[in-house]
CSV table of C-alpha atoms and ligand atoms in Angstrom, one decimal:
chain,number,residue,atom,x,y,z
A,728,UNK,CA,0.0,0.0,0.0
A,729,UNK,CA,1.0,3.1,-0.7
A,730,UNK,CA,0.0,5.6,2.0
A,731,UNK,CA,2.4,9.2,0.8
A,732,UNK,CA,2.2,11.9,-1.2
A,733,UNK,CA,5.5,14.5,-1.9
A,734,UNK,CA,3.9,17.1,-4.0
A,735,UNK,CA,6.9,19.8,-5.1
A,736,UNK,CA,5.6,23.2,-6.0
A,737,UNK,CA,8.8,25.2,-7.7
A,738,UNK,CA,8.0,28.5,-7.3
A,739,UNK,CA,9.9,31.2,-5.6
A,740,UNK,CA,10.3,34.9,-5.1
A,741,UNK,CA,13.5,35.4,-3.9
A,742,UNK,CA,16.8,32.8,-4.7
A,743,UNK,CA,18.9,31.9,-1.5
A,744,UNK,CA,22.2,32.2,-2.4
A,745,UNK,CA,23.0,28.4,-1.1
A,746,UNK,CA,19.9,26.8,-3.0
A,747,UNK,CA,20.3,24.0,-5.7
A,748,UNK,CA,16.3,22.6,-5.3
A,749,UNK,CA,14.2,22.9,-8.3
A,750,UNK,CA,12.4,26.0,-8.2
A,751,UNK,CA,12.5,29.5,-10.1
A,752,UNK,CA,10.6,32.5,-10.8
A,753,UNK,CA,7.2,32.1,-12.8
A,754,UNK,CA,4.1,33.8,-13.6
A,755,UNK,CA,0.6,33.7,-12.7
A,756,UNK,CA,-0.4,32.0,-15.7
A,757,UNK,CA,2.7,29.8,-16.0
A,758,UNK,CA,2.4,28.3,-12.0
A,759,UNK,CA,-1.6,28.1,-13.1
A,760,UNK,CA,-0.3,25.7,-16.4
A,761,UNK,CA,2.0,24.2,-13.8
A,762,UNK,CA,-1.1,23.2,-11.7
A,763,UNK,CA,-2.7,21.7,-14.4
A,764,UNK,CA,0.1,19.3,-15.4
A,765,UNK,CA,0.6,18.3,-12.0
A,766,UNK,CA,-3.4,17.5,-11.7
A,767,UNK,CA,-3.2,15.3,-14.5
A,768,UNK,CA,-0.1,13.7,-13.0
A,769,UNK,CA,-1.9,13.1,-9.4
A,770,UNK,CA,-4.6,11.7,-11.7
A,771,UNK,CA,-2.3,9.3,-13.6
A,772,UNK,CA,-2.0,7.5,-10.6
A,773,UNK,CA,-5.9,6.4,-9.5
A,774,UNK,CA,-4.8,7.2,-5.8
A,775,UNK,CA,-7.2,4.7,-3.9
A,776,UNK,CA,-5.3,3.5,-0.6
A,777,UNK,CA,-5.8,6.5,1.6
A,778,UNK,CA,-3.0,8.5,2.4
A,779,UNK,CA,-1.8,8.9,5.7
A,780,UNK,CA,1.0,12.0,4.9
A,781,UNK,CA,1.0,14.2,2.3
A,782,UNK,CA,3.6,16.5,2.6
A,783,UNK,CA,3.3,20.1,0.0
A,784,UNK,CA,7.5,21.0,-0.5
A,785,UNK,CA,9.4,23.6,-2.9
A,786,UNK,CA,9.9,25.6,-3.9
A,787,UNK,CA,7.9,28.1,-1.5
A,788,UNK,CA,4.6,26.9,-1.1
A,789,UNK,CA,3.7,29.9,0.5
A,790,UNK,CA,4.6,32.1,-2.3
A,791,UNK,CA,1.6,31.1,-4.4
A,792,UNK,CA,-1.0,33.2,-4.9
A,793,UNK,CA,-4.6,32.5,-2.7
A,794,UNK,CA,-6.2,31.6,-5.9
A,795,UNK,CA,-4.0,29.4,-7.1
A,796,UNK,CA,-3.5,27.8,-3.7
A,797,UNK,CA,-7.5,27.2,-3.4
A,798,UNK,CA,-7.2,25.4,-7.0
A,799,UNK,CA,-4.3,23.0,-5.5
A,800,UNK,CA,-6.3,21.9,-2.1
A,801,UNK,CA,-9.3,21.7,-4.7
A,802,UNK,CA,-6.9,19.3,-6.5
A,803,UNK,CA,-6.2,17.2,-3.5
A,804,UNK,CA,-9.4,17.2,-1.7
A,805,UNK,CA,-11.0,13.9,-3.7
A,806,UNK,CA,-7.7,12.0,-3.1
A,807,UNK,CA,-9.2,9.4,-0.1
A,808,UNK,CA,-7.2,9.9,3.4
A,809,UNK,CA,-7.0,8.6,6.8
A,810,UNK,CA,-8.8,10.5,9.7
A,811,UNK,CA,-5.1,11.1,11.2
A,812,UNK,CA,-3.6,12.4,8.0
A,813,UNK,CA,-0.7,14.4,8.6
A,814,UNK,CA,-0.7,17.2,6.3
A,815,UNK,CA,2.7,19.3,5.6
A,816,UNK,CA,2.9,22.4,4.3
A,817,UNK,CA,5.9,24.4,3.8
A,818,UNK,CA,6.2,28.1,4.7
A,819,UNK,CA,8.9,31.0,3.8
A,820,UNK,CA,8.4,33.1,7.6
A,821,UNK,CA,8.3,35.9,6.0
A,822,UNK,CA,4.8,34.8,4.0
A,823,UNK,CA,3.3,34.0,7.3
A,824,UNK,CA,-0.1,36.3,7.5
A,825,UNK,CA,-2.7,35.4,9.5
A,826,UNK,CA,-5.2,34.9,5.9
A,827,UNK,CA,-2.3,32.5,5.3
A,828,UNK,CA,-2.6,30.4,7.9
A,829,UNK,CA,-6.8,30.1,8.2
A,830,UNK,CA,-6.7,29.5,4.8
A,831,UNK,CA,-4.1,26.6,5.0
A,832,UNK,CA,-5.8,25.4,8.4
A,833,UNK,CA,-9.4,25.6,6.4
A,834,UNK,CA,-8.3,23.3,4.1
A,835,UNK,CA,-7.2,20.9,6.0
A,836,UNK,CA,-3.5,21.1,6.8
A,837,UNK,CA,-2.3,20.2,10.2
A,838,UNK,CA,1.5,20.8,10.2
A,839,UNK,CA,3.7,23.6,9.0
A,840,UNK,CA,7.2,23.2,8.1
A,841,UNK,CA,8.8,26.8,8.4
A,842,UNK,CA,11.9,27.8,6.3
A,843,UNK,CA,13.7,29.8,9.3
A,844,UNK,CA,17.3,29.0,8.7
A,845,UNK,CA,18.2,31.9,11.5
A,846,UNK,CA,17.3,35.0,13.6
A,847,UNK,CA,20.7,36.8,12.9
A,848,UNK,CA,20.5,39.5,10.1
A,849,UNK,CA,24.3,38.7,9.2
A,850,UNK,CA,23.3,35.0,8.6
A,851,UNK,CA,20.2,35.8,6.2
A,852,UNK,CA,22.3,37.6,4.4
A,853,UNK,CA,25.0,35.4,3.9
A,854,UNK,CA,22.9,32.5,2.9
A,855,UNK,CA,20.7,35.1,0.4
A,856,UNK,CA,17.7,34.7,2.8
A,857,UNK,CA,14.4,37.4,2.2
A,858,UNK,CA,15.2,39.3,5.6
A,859,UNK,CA,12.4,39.4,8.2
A,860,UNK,CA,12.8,41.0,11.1
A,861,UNK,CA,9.7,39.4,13.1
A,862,UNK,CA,10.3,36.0,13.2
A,863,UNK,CA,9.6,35.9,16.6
A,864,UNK,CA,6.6,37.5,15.7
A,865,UNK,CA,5.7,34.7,13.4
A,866,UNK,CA,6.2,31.8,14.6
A,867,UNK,CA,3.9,32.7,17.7
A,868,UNK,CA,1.5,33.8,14.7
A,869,UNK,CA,1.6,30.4,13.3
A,870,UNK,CA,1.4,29.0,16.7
A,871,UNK,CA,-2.0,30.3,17.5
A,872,UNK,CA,-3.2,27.8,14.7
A,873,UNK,CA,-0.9,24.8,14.3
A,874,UNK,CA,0.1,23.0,16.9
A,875,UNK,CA,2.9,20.7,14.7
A,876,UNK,CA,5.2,23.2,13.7
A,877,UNK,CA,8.6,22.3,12.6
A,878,UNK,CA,11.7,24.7,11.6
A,879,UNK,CA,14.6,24.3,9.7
A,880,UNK,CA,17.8,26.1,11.5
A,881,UNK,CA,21.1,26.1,9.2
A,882,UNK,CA,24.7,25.9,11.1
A,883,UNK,CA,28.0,25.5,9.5
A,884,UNK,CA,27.9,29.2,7.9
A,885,UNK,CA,31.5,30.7,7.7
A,886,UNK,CA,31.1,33.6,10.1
A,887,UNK,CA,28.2,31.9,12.3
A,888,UNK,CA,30.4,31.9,16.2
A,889,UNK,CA,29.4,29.1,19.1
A,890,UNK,CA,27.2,32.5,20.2
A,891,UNK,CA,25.3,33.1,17.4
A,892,UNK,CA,24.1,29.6,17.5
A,893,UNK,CA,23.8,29.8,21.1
A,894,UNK,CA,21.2,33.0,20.4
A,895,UNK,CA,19.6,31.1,17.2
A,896,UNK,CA,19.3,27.6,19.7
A,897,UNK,CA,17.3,30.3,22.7
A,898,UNK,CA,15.1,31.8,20.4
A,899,UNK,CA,14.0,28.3,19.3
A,900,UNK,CA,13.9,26.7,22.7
A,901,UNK,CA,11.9,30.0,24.0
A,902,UNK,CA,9.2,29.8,21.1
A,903,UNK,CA,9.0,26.0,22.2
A,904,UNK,CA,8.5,24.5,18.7
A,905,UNK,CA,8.1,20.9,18.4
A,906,UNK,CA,10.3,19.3,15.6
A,907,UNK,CA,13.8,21.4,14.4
A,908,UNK,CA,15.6,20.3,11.1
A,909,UNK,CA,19.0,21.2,11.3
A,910,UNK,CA,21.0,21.1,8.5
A,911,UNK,CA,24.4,21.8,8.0
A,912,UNK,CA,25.5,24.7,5.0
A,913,UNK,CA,27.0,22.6,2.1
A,914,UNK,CA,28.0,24.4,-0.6
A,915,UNK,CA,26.6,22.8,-3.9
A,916,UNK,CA,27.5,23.6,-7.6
A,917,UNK,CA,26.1,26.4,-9.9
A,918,UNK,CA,24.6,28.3,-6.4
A,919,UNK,CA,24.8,32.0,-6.1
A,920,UNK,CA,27.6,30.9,-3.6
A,921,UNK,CA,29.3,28.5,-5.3
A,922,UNK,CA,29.6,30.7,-8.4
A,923,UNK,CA,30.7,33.8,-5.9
A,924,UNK,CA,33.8,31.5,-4.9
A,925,UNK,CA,32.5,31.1,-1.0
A,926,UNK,CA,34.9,29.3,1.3
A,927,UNK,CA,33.5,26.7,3.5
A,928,UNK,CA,34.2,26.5,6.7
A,929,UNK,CA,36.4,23.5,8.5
A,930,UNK,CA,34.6,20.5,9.3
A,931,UNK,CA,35.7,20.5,12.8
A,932,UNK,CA,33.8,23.6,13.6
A,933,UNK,CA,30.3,22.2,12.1
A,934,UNK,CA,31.2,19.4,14.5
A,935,UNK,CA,31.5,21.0,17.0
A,936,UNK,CA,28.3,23.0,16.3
A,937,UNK,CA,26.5,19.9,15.4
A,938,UNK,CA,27.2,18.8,18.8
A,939,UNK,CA,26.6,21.8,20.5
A,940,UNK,CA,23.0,21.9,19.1
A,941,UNK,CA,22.5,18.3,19.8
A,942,UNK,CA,23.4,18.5,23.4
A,943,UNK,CA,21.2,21.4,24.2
A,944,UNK,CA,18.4,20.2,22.1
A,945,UNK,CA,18.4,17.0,24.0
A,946,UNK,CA,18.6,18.9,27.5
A,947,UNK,CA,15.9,20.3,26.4
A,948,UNK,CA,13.9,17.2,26.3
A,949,UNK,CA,13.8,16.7,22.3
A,950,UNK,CA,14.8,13.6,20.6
A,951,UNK,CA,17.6,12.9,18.0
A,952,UNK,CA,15.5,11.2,15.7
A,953,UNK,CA,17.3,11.5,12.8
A,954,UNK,CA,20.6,12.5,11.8
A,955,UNK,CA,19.5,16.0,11.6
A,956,UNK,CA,15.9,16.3,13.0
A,957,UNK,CA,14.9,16.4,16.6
A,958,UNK,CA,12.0,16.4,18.4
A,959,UNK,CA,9.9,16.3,21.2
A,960,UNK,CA,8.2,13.0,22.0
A,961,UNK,CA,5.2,12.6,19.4
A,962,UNK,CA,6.1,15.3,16.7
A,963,UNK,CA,8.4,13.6,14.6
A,964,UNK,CA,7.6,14.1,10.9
A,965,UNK,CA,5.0,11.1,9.7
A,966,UNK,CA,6.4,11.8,6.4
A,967,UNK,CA,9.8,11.6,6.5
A,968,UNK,CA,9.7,8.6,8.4
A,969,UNK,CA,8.3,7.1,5.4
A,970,UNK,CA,11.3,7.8,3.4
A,971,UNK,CA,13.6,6.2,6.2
A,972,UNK,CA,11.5,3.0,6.7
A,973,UNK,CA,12.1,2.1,3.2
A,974,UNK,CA,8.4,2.6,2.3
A,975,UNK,CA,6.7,3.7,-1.0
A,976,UNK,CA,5.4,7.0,-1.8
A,977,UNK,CA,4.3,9.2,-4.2
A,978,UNK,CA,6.2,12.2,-5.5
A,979,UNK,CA,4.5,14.4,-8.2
A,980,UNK,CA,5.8,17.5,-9.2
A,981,UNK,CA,9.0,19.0,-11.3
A,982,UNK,CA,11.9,17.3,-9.7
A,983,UNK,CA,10.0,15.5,-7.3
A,984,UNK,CA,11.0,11.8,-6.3
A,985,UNK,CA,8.9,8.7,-5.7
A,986,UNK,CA,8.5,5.2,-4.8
A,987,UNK,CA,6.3,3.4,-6.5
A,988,UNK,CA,5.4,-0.6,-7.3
A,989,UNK,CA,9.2,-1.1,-6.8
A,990,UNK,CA,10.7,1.6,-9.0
A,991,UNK,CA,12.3,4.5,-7.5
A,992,UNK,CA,12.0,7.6,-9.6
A,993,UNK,CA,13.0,11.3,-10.3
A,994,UNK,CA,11.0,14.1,-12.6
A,995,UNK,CA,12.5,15.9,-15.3
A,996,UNK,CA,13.6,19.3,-13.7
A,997,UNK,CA,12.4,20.9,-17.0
A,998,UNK,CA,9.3,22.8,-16.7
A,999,UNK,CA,8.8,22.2,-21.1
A,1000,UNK,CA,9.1,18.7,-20.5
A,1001,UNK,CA,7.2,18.2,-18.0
A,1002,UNK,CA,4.0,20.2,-19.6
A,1003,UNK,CA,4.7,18.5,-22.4
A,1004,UNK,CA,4.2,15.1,-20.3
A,1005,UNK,CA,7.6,13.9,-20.5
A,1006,UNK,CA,7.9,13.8,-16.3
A,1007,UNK,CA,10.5,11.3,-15.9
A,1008,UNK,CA,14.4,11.8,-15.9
A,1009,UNK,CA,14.9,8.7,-14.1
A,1010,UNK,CA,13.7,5.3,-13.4
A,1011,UNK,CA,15.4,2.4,-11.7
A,1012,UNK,CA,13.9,-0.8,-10.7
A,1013,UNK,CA,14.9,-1.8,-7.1
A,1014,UNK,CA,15.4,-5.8,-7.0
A,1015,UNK,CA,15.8,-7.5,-3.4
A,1016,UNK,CA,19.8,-6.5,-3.4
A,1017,UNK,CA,19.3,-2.9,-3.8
A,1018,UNK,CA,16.0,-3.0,-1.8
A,1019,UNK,CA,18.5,-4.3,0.8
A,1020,UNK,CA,21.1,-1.4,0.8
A,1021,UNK,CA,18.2,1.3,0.8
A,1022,UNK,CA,16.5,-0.6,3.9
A,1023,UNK,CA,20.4,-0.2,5.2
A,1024,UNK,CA,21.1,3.2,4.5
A,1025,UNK,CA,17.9,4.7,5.0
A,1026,UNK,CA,16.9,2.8,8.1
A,1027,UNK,CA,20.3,3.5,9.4
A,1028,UNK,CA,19.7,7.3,9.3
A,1029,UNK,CA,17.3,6.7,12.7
A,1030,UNK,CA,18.0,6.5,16.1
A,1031,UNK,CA,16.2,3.2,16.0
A,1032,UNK,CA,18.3,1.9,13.6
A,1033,UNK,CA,17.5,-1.4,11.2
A,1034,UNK,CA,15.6,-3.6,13.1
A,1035,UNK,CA,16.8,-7.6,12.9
A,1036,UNK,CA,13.5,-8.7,12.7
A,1037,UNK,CA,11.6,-7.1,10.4
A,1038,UNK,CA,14.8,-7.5,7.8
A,1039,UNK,CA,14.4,-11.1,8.2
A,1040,UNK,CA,10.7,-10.6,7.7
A,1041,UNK,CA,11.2,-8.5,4.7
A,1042,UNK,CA,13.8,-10.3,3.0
A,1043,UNK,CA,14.2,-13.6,4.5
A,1044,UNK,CA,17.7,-13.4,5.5
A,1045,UNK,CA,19.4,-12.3,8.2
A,1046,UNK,CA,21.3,-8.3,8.3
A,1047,UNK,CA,24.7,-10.2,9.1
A,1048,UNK,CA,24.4,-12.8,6.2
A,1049,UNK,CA,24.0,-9.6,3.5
A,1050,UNK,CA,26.3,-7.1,5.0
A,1051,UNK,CA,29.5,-6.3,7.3
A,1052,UNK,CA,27.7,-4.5,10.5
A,1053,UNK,CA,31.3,-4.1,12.4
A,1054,UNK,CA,31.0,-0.6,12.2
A,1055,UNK,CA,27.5,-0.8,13.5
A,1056,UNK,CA,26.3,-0.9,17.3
A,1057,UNK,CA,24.5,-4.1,18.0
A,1058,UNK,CA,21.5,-4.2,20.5
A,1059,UNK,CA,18.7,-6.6,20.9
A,1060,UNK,CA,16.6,-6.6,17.7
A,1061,UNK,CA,18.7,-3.5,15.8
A,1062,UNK,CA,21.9,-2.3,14.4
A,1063,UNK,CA,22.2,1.4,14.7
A,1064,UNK,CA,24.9,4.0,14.5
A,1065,UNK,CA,25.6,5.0,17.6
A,1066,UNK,CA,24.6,8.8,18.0
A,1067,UNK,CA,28.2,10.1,18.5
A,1068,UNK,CA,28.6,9.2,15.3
A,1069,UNK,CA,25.7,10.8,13.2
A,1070,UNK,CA,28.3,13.7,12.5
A,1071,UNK,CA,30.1,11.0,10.3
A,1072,UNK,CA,27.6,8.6,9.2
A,1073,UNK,CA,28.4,9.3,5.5
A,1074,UNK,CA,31.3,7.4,5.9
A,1075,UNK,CA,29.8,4.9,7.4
A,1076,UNK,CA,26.5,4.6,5.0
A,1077,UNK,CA,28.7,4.5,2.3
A,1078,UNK,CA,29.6,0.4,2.9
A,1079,UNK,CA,26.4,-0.4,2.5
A,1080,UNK,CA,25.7,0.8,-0.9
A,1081,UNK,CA,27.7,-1.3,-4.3
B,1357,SF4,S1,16.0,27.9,-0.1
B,1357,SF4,FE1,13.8,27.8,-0.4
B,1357,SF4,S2,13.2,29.9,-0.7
B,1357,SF4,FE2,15.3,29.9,-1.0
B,1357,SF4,S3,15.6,29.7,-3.2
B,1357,SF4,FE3,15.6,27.6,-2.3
B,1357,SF4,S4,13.6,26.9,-2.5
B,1357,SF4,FE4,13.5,29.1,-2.7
């Protein structure tokens, strides 16, 4: 069964200078085309299991126009879902009105995923951000009608000291919101930053600031979840965890990704293409073997770890009979990597794959 939906909305107002997602500037009538195609792609696969995440990405989400956002919940409303769908939609903070948010909460969303990176002018600017100067302001805005909030927070910024993430880390504990994405800054080709010859900055200091984050977050009673999300107890992201259990989903939209009937797939990244009906850049068919090293690497990413038994379940063999786990922590029914060792679990992740 397949019980997810990614839907990737491309649209933006404002490039960060660090971004390589799909996304770009359009017009009114050009996201309204985009809407279309992506109706008739929902369409094109008879959705009837009801979903239990659906998760709207980008992109900004929240740049679209009110209009064109009633058209896209119209779009998903006939799709069948579970009473305790979650229901993600991502935010810019600086798009956060109040008509935004009863609009979203109207139709049915029930989580908000906010694109705050950090509080500290100097920071926005580095990483390109749109500034906005009420965060604060915004989150307690989007508070009043969402109770599953998550942010994203970026570290690893040349410039960024252990106090201006110790500032960025009170603010976020102070506005108590319940999940926090942290990701570090990587610096990927053809970016405003890459192109502008940015230096980045020693991996011993995003250690150390991974830890720093880590340590506080979990005094502060959330979980380390993931590699890079945390938590407090019940809030993790439904979603996600679908991608790191190794389960199918749906992804529909330009350079969106999905799982489905035992192909993993990618969407052209060209809006032409796309319209034209030409949505696929990539397809590949995952047999037991690779089915194996995604269960690995994905499952691997949690706290929890692979789990012994449901491998054997799944595959019929045992974790140790497929693949070398002496780098891996055993416990009872898992292997996990141990969470002193997230910071490096690349390297670790990386024997699991051919
Ligand atoms: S980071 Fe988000 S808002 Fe910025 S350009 Fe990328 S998709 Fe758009």
């Amino acid at each position: 069964m397949i019980q997810s939906l990614y839907i990737h909305l491309p649209f933006c107002n404002h490039i960060c200078s660090y971004c390589d997602f799909t996304k770009g500037y359009y017009t009114k009538k050009e996201k309204q085309n985009y809407l279309s195609s992506l109706k008739k792609e929902i369409a094109s696969y008879s959705i009837k299991d009801p979903l239990k995440t659906i998760y709207i990405g980008g992109g900004t989400p929240s740049s679209l126009e009110k209009e064109l956002l009633e058209t896209l919940f119209e779009m998903i409303k006939p799709i069948p879902k579970e009473k305790d769908l979650e229901f993600t939609f991502e935010c810019n903070i600086e798009d956060i009105t109040e008509e935004l948010l009863k609009l979203l909460k109207a139709s049915g969303v029930n989580r908000l995923s906010i694109g705050v990176e950090s509080f500290l002018p100097k920071i926005e600017q580095l990483l390109g951000r749109k500034s906005c100067a009420n965060k604060q302001e915004k989150i307690l805005l989007a508070k009043k009608y969402f109770k599953n909030i998550s942010v994203d927070w970026m570290y690893g910024v040349r410039g960024q000291t252990k106090k201006d993430i110790q500032k960025d880390l009170e603010e976020f504990l102070k506005l108590k919101v319940p999940h926090i994405s942290c990701y570090a800054l990587i610096l990927e080709q053809h970016t405003i930053l890459s192109v502008s010859k940015y230096q980045e900055i020693e991996e011993e200091l995003v250690a150390t600031m991974y830890e720093t984050i880590s340590k506080a977050l979990k005094e502060h009673g959330y979980i380390h979840y993931e590699i890079s999300n945390f938590s407090l107890p019940g809030y993790e992201s439904r979603h996600n965890l679908t991608y790191w259990h190794n389960e199918p989903y749906y992804g529909v939209g330009l350079g969106a990704s999905g799982y489905v009937k035992k192909k993993r797939y990618t969407n052209t990244k060209s809006m032409t293409n796309y319209q034209k009906g030409n949505i696929r850049s990539y397809e590949e068919i995952v047999d037991q073997k690779l089915d194996m090293e995604y269960e690995m690497i994905l499952n691997l990413r949690l706290k929890e770890g692979v789990s012994k038994s449901n491998f054997k379940k799944k595959f019929g063999k045992e974790i140790k009979e497929v693949f070398d786990v002496k780098k891996l922590k055993e416990t009872k029914d898992s292997y996990v990597i141990p969470e002193e060792e997230f910071f490096i679990s690349n390297a670790i992740l990386c024997d699991f794959v051919e």
